[in-house]
Amino acid sequence: MGCLFELIFEVVFEIILEAVLAIYTKLMTLLVPNHSFDKKLRERMKKGVTIFALLLLLCALIGFFLFVQPPSVVKTVGAFMLFVPLGMMCVQILAGIIYRIVKAIKSRP
């Protein structure tokens, strides 16, 4: 019975993790414009932004694990590694959302 529970939990956890990463990547790539570039350049830009987003996420995760350590220099480094990427993520997501809203308002007749 324990193996069945573990298997179901693992599948559900992977599905949730994949969904969260897909939503995160979609939000981080909102800033990539849809026009005025050929398709190859747009795809390269999207891949570059995706790699940057995943590196920010990885840095934030490492910073979180360092931040939860007992008070020391490592905790301070972890705080910087956690909050700087989180701030950059928030700024990029907000800029992408604002860009899409402004674009939708301008495209109205």
PDB file of N, CA, C and O in Angstrom, residues 3 6 9 11 27 29 32 35-36 42 49 51 61 69 73 75-76 91 94-97 108-109:
ATOM      1  N   CYS A   3       3.800   1.671  -1.397  1.00  0.00           N
ATOM      2  CA  CYS A   3       4.368   1.905  -2.724  1.00  0.00           C
ATOM      3  C   CYS A   3       3.349   2.570  -3.643  1.00  0.00           C
ATOM      4  O   CYS A   3       3.700   3.454  -4.426  1.00  0.00           O
ATOM      5  N   GLU A   6       3.087   6.197  -2.649  1.00  0.00           N
ATOM      6  CA  GLU A   6       4.287   6.907  -3.096  1.00  0.00           C
ATOM      7  C   GLU A   6       4.246   7.154  -4.595  1.00  0.00           C
ATOM      8  O   GLU A   6       4.593   8.242  -5.067  1.00  0.00           O
ATOM      9  N   PHE A   9       1.619   9.885  -5.289  1.00  0.00           N
ATOM     10  CA  PHE A   9       2.121  11.173  -4.843  1.00  0.00           C
ATOM     11  C   PHE A   9       3.203  11.689  -5.786  1.00  0.00           C
ATOM     12  O   PHE A   9       3.241  12.883  -6.093  1.00  0.00           O
ATOM     13  N   VAL A  11       3.575  11.038  -9.009  1.00  0.00           N
ATOM     14  CA  VAL A  11       2.963  11.461 -10.266  1.00  0.00           C
ATOM     15  C   VAL A  11       2.267  12.810 -10.085  1.00  0.00           C
ATOM     16  O   VAL A  11       2.432  13.720 -10.900  1.00  0.00           O
ATOM     17  N   LEU A  27       5.001  33.336 -17.894  1.00  0.00           N
ATOM     18  CA  LEU A  27       4.989  34.690 -17.343  1.00  0.00           C
ATOM     19  C   LEU A  27       6.307  35.418 -17.597  1.00  0.00           C
ATOM     20  O   LEU A  27       6.327  36.620 -17.859  1.00  0.00           O
ATOM     21  N   THR A  29       8.305  35.007 -20.100  1.00  0.00           N
ATOM     22  CA  THR A  29       8.512  35.289 -21.521  1.00  0.00           C
ATOM     23  C   THR A  29       7.431  36.212 -22.080  1.00  0.00           C
ATOM     24  O   THR A  29       7.340  36.374 -23.296  1.00  0.00           O
ATOM     25  N   VAL A  32       8.709  39.147 -24.402  1.00  0.00           N
ATOM     26  CA  VAL A  32       9.191  38.919 -25.760  1.00  0.00           C
ATOM     27  C   VAL A  32       8.085  39.320 -26.731  1.00  0.00           C
ATOM     28  O   VAL A  32       6.989  38.772 -26.690  1.00  0.00           O
ATOM     29  N   HIS A  35       5.884  40.604 -32.708  1.00  0.00           N
ATOM     30  CA  HIS A  35       5.986  41.184 -34.041  1.00  0.00           C
ATOM     31  C   HIS A  35       7.382  41.746 -34.312  1.00  0.00           C
ATOM     32  O   HIS A  35       8.236  41.740 -33.444  1.00  0.00           O
ATOM     33  N   SER A  36       7.568  42.189 -35.527  1.00  0.00           N
ATOM     34  CA  SER A  36       8.758  42.869 -36.022  1.00  0.00           C
ATOM     35  C   SER A  36      10.041  42.040 -35.956  1.00  0.00           C
ATOM     36  O   SER A  36      11.122  42.588 -36.025  1.00  0.00           O
ATOM     37  N   ARG A  42      12.772  35.366 -33.043  1.00  0.00           N
ATOM     38  CA  ARG A  42      11.836  35.378 -31.920  1.00  0.00           C
ATOM     39  C   ARG A  42      12.009  34.125 -31.058  1.00  0.00           C
ATOM     40  O   ARG A  42      11.988  34.188 -29.835  1.00  0.00           O
ATOM     41  N   VAL A  49      15.458  34.078 -22.965  1.00  0.00           N
ATOM     42  CA  VAL A  49      14.715  34.542 -21.795  1.00  0.00           C
ATOM     43  C   VAL A  49      14.371  33.359 -20.900  1.00  0.00           C
ATOM     44  O   VAL A  49      14.425  33.454 -19.670  1.00  0.00           O
ATOM     45  N   ILE A  51      16.081  30.521 -20.541  1.00  0.00           N
ATOM     46  CA  ILE A  51      17.300  30.108 -19.842  1.00  0.00           C
ATOM     47  C   ILE A  51      17.611  31.082 -18.700  1.00  0.00           C
ATOM     48  O   ILE A  51      17.948  30.663 -17.595  1.00  0.00           O
ATOM     49  N   LEU A  61      16.413  29.293  -5.529  1.00  0.00           N
ATOM     50  CA  LEU A  61      16.283  28.062  -4.742  1.00  0.00           C
ATOM     51  C   LEU A  61      17.531  27.803  -3.903  1.00  0.00           C
ATOM     52  O   LEU A  61      17.432  27.451  -2.721  1.00  0.00           O
ATOM     53  N   GLN A  69      19.588  28.300   6.815  1.00  0.00           N
ATOM     54  CA  GLN A  69      20.649  27.797   7.681  1.00  0.00           C
ATOM     55  C   GLN A  69      20.694  28.629   8.968  1.00  0.00           C
ATOM     56  O   GLN A  69      20.168  29.723   9.021  1.00  0.00           O
ATOM     57  N   VAL A  73      27.408  33.805   8.158  1.00  0.00           N
ATOM     58  CA  VAL A  73      27.667  34.501   6.899  1.00  0.00           C
ATOM     59  C   VAL A  73      26.909  33.824   5.766  1.00  0.00           C
ATOM     60  O   VAL A  73      26.441  34.479   4.835  1.00  0.00           O
ATOM     61  N   LYS A  75      23.972  32.556   5.849  1.00  0.00           N
ATOM     62  CA  LYS A  75      22.594  33.038   5.842  1.00  0.00           C
ATOM     63  C   LYS A  75      22.497  34.394   5.138  1.00  0.00           C
ATOM     64  O   LYS A  75      21.542  34.648   4.399  1.00  0.00           O
ATOM     65  N   THR A  76      23.472  35.248   5.334  1.00  0.00           N
ATOM     66  CA  THR A  76      23.478  36.553   4.675  1.00  0.00           C
ATOM     67  C   THR A  76      23.636  36.395   3.167  1.00  0.00           C
ATOM     68  O   THR A  76      22.935  37.049   2.390  1.00  0.00           O
ATOM     69  N   VAL A  91       9.987  42.074 -11.224  1.00  0.00           N
ATOM     70  CA  VAL A  91      10.077  43.193 -12.152  1.00  0.00           C
ATOM     71  C   VAL A  91       9.829  42.723 -13.584  1.00  0.00           C
ATOM     72  O   VAL A  91       9.089  43.359 -14.344  1.00  0.00           O
ATOM     73  N   LEU A  94       6.052  41.735 -13.968  1.00  0.00           N
ATOM     74  CA  LEU A  94       5.224  42.940 -13.999  1.00  0.00           C
ATOM     75  C   LEU A  94       5.420  43.728 -15.290  1.00  0.00           C
ATOM     76  O   LEU A  94       4.451  44.239 -15.864  1.00  0.00           O
ATOM     77  N   ALA A  95       6.652  43.824 -15.772  1.00  0.00           N
ATOM     78  CA  ALA A  95       6.903  44.522 -17.035  1.00  0.00           C
ATOM     79  C   ALA A  95       6.210  43.802 -18.193  1.00  0.00           C
ATOM     80  O   ALA A  95       5.638  44.449 -19.086  1.00  0.00           O
ATOM     81  N   GLY A  96       6.223  42.484 -18.194  1.00  0.00           N
ATOM     82  CA  GLY A  96       5.548  41.722 -19.240  1.00  0.00           C
ATOM     83  C   GLY A  96       4.041  41.904 -19.195  1.00  0.00           C
ATOM     84  O   GLY A  96       3.386  42.059 -20.237  1.00  0.00           O
ATOM     85  N   ILE A  97       3.468  41.914 -18.003  1.00  0.00           N
ATOM     86  CA  ILE A  97       2.024  42.111 -17.867  1.00  0.00           C
ATOM     87  C   ILE A  97       1.641  43.520 -18.311  1.00  0.00           C
ATOM     88  O   ILE A  97       0.660  43.702 -19.053  1.00  0.00           O
ATOM     89  N   ARG A 108      -6.961  48.349 -29.634  1.00  0.00           N
ATOM     90  CA  ARG A 108      -8.402  48.600 -29.698  1.00  0.00           C
ATOM     91  C   ARG A 108      -8.688  49.715 -30.691  1.00  0.00           C
ATOM     92  O   ARG A 108      -7.922  50.673 -30.777  1.00  0.00           O
ATOM     93  N   PRO A 109      -9.828  49.610 -31.376  1.00  0.00           N
ATOM     94  CA  PRO A 109     -10.167  50.704 -32.333  1.00  0.00           C
ATOM     95  C   PRO A 109     -10.617  51.965 -31.632  1.00  0.00           C
ATOM     96  O   PRO A 109     -10.991  52.102 -30.574  1.00  0.00           O
TER      97      PRO A 109
END
